[in-house]
Coordinates of C-alpha atoms in Angstrom, one line a residue:
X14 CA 0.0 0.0 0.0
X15 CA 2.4 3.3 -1.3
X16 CA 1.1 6.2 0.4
X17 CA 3.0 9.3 -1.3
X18 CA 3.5 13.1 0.4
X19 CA 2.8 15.7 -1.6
X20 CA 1.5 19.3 -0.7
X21 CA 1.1 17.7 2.8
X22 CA -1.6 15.1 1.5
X23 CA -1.6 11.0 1.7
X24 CA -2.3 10.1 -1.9
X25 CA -2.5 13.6 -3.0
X26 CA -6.0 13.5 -0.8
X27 CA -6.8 16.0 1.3
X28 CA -8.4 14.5 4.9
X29 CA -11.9 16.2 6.1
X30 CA -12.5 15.7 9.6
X31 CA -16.3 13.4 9.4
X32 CA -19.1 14.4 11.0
X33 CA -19.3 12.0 14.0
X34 CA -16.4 10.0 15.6
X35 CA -15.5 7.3 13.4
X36 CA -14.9 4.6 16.5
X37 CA -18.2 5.2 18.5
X38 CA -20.6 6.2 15.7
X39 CA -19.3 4.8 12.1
X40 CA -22.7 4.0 11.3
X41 CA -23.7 8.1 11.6
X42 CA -21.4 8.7 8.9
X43 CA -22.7 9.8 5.2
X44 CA -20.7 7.0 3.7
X45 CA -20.7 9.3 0.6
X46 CA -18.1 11.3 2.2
X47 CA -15.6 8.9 2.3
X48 CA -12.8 8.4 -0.4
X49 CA -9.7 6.9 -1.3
X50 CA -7.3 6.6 -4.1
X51 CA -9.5 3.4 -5.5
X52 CA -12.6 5.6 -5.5
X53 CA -11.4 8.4 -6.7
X54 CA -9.3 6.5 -9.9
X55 CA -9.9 8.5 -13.1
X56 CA -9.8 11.9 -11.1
X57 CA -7.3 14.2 -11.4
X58 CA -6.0 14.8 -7.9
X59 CA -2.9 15.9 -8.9
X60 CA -4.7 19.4 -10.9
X61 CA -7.8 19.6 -8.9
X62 CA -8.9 19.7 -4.8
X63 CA -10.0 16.2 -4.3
X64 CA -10.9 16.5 -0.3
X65 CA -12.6 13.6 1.6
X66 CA -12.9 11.3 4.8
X67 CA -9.8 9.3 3.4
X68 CA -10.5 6.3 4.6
X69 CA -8.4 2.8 4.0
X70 CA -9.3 -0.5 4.7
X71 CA -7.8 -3.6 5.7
X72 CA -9.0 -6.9 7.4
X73 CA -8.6 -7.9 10.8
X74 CA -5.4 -9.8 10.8
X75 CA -4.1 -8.9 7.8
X76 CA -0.4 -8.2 7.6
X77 CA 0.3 -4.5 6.2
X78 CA 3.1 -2.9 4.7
X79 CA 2.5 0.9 4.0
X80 CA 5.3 2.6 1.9
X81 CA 5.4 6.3 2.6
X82 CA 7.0 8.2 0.0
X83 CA 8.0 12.2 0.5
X84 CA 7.9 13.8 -3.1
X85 CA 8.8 17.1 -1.3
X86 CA 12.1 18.7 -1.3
X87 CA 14.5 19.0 1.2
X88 CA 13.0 22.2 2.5
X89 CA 12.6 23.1 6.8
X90 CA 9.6 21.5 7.2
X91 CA 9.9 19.2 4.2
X92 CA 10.2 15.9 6.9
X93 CA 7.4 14.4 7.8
X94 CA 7.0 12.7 11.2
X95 CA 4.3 9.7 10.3
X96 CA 1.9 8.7 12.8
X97 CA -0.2 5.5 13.5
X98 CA -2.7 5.3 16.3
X99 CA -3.6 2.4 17.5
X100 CA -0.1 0.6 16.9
X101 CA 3.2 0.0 16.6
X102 CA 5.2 -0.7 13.4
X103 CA 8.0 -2.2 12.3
X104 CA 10.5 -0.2 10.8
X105 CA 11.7 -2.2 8.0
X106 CA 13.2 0.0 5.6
X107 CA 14.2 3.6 4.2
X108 CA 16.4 5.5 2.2
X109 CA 17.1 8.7 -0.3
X110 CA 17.1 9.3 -3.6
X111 CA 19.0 11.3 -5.2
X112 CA 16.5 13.3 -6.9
X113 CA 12.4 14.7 -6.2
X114 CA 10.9 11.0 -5.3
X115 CA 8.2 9.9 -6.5
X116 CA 6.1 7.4 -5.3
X117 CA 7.0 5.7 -9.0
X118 CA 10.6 5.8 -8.4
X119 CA 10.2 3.9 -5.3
X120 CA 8.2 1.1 -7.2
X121 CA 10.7 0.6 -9.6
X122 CA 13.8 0.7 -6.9
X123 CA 11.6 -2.0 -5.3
X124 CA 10.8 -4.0 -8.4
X125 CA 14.0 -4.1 -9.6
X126 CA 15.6 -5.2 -5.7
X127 CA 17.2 -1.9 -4.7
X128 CA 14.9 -2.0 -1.7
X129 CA 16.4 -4.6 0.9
X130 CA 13.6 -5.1 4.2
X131 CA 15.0 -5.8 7.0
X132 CA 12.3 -7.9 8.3
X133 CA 14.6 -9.5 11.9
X134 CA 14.7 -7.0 14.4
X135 CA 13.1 -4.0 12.6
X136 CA 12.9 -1.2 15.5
X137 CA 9.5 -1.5 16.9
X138 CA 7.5 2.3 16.4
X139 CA 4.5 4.4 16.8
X140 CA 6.4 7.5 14.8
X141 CA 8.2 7.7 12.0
X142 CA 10.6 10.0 9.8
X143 CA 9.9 10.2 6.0
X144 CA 13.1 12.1 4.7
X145 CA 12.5 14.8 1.9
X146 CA 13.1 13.0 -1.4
X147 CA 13.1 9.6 0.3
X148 CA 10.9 6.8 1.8
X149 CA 9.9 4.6 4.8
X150 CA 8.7 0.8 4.6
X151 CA 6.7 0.0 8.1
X152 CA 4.8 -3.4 8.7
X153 CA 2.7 -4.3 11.1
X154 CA -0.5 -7.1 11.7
X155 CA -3.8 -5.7 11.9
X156 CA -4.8 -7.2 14.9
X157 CA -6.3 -4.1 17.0
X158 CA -10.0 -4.0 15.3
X159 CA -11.5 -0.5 15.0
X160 CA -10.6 3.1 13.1
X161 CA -7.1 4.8 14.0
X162 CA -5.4 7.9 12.5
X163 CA -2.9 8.3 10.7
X164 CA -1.2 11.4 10.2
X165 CA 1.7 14.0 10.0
X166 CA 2.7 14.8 13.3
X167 CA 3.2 18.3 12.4
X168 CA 0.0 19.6 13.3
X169 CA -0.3 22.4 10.4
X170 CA 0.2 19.4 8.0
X171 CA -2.5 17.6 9.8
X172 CA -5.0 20.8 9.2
X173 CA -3.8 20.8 5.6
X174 CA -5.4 17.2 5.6
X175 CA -2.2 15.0 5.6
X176 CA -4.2 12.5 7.5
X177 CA -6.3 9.3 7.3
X178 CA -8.5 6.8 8.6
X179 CA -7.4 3.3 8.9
X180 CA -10.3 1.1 9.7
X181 CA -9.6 -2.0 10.6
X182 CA -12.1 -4.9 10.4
X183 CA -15.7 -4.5 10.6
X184 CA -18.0 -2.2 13.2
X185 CA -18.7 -5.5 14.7
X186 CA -15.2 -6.8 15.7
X187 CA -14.7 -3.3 16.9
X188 CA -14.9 -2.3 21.0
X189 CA -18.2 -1.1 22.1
X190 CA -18.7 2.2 23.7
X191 CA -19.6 1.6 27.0
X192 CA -23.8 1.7 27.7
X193 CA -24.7 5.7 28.2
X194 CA -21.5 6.7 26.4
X195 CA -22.6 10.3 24.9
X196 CA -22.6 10.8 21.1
X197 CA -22.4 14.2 19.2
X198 CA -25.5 15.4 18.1
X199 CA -27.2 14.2 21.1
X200 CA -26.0 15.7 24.2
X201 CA -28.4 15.6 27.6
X202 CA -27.4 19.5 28.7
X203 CA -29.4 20.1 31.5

């Protein structure tokens, strides 16, 4: 799953916040607002605004490998600290290229075997650095059901919508809120 950086957007997809919390109320969600590179194939992201609920999926279980890419150059804030909630990650590889990455370049480094994973002892993470011009391989098993962030730690990134939702598994594998838990929409102000 490549996930490239660029104008501090996953996928060049610009995160809205949804209208409900994902966790406790998925179900109050227009699904309509959610999006994701599959959904939106045959639009031109890269010209036009495309903003949504970015939202990725994955099965309970399921062993993931995300490949962040940075396309951005090496300016001041052109690192991007990556973050997962919900889990930690193996490390399992990274590097620089030479040149303005793309998320292309990487796939064909990795295709031809210039990418070596270093799958014993990978440090163990909830953070990680993408360099400018460069890339980071994480793994991790997708064994903590429910809908976790993902995002630039830099928080002006984050508003820029360099975020997403991973949602693991199904609403009903996920926790439940516990009974009188208050939802949005529907607070009891007295």
């Amino acid at each position: 799953m490549p996930i490239a950086s660029q104008n501090r957007q996953l996928n060049k997809i610009q995160f809205s916040l949804p209208s409900s919390p994902p966790l406790t109320q998925w179900n109050d969600i227009d699904e309509s607002t959610f999006c994701n590179a599959t959904t939106l194939q045959g639009q031109d992201c890269t010209h036009q605004l495309c903003a949504c609920v970015h939202v990725v999926s994955v099965a309970t279980g399921q062993l993931v490998e995300m490949v962040f890419v940075n396309e951005g150059m090496g300016e001041l804030t052109g690192v991007h600290p990556v973050h997962l909630h919900g889990y930690s990650f193996r490390v399992v590889a990274m590097g620089l290229i030479n040149s303005n990455a793309t998320v292309y370049d990487v796939e064909a480094m990795d295709n031809a075997g210039e990418i070596t994973r270093r799958t014993k002892f990978a440090p163990l993470k909830d953070t990680v650095i993408v360099p400018p011009s460069g890339y980071t391989i994480v793994r991790f098993k997708a064994d903590n059901p429910g809908v976790w962030m993902l995002h630039c730690h830099f928080e002006f990134h984050v508003v820029e919508g360099m975020a997403l939702l991973l949602k693991v598994g199904q609403p009903e594998e996920w926790a439940r809120a516990p009974e009188g838990f208050p939802k949005c929409g529907h607070w009891n102000i007295q």
